Coordinates of C-alpha atoms in Angstrom, one line a residue:
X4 CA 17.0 -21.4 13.1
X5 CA 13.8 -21.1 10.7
X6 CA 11.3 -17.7 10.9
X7 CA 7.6 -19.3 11.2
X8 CA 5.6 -16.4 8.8
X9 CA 2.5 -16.0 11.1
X10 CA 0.6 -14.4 8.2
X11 CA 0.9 -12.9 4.6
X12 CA -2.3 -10.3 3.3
X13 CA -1.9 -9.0 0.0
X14 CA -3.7 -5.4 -0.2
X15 CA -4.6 -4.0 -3.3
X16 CA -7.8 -1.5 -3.8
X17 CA -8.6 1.0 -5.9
X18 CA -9.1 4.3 -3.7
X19 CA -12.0 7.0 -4.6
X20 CA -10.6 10.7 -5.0
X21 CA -12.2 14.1 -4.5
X22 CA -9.8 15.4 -7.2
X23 CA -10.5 15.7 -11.3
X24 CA -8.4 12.9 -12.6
X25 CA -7.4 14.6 -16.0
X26 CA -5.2 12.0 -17.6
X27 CA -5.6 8.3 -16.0
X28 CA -2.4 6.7 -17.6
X29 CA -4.3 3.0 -17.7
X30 CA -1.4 2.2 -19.6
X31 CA 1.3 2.2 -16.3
X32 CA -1.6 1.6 -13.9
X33 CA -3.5 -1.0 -15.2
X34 CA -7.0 1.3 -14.0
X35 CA -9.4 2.4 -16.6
X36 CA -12.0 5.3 -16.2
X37 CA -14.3 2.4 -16.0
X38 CA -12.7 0.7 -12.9
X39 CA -13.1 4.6 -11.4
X40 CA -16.9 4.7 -12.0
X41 CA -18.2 2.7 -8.6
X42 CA -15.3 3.0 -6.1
X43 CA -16.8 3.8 -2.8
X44 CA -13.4 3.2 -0.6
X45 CA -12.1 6.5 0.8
X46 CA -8.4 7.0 2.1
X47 CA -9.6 6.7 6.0
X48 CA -11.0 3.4 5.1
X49 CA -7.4 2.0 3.8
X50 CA -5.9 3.5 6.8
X51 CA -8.1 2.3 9.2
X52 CA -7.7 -1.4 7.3
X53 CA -3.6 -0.9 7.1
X54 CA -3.6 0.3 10.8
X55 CA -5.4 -2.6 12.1
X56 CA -2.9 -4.8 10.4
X57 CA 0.3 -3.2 11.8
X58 CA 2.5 -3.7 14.4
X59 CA 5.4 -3.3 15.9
X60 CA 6.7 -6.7 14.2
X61 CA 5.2 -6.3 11.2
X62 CA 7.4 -6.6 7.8
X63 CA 6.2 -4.8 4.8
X64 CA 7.1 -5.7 1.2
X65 CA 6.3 -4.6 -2.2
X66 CA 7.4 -2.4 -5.5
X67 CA 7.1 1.7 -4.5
X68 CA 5.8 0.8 -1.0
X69 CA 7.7 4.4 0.1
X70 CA 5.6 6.2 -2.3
X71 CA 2.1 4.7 -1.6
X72 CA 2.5 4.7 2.2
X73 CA 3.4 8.5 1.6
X74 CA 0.6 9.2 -0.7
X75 CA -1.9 6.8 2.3
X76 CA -0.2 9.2 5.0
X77 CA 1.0 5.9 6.5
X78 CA 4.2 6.6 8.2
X79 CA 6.4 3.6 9.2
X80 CA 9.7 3.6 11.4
X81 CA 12.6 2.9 8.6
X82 CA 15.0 0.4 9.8
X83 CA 18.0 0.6 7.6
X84 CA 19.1 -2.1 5.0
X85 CA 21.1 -4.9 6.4
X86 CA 23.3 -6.1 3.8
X87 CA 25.0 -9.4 4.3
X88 CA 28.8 -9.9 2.8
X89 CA 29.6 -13.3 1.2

């Protein structure tokens, strides 16, 4: 039986902070000082835009999504790995 994907968003912003940055490592992050200078998008504002996206059959996907949702104060229910034998 075939999954129908209903809809895919890819979400990727730049977040203002209220802290010093000291040492932006453009290098692993791809973000300059210069990307920094206009961001106007505060952390309430990606929650509120994550939040209205969620749901109770929502999938998420991606590369340190653990981390980030921590660092958003996003917390998810963790289903457990399902690992298939051949």
């Amino acid at each position: 039986m075939a999954s129908k994907i209903y809809h895919i968003y890819f979400f990727n912003t730049i977040i203002q902070t209220t802290d010093t940055i000291v040492n932006l490592p453009c290098r692993f992050s791809g973000i300059s000082e210069e990307d920094m200078e206009d961001v106007t998008t505060t952390i309430r504002d990606v929650q509120a835009v994550l939040l209205s996206l969620l749901s109770d059959k929502t999938i998420l996907m991606g590369h340190s999504l653990e981390s980030d949702l921590r660092a958003l104060k996003v917390s998810v229910v963790e289903i457990p790995y399902l690992h298939l034998l051949a």
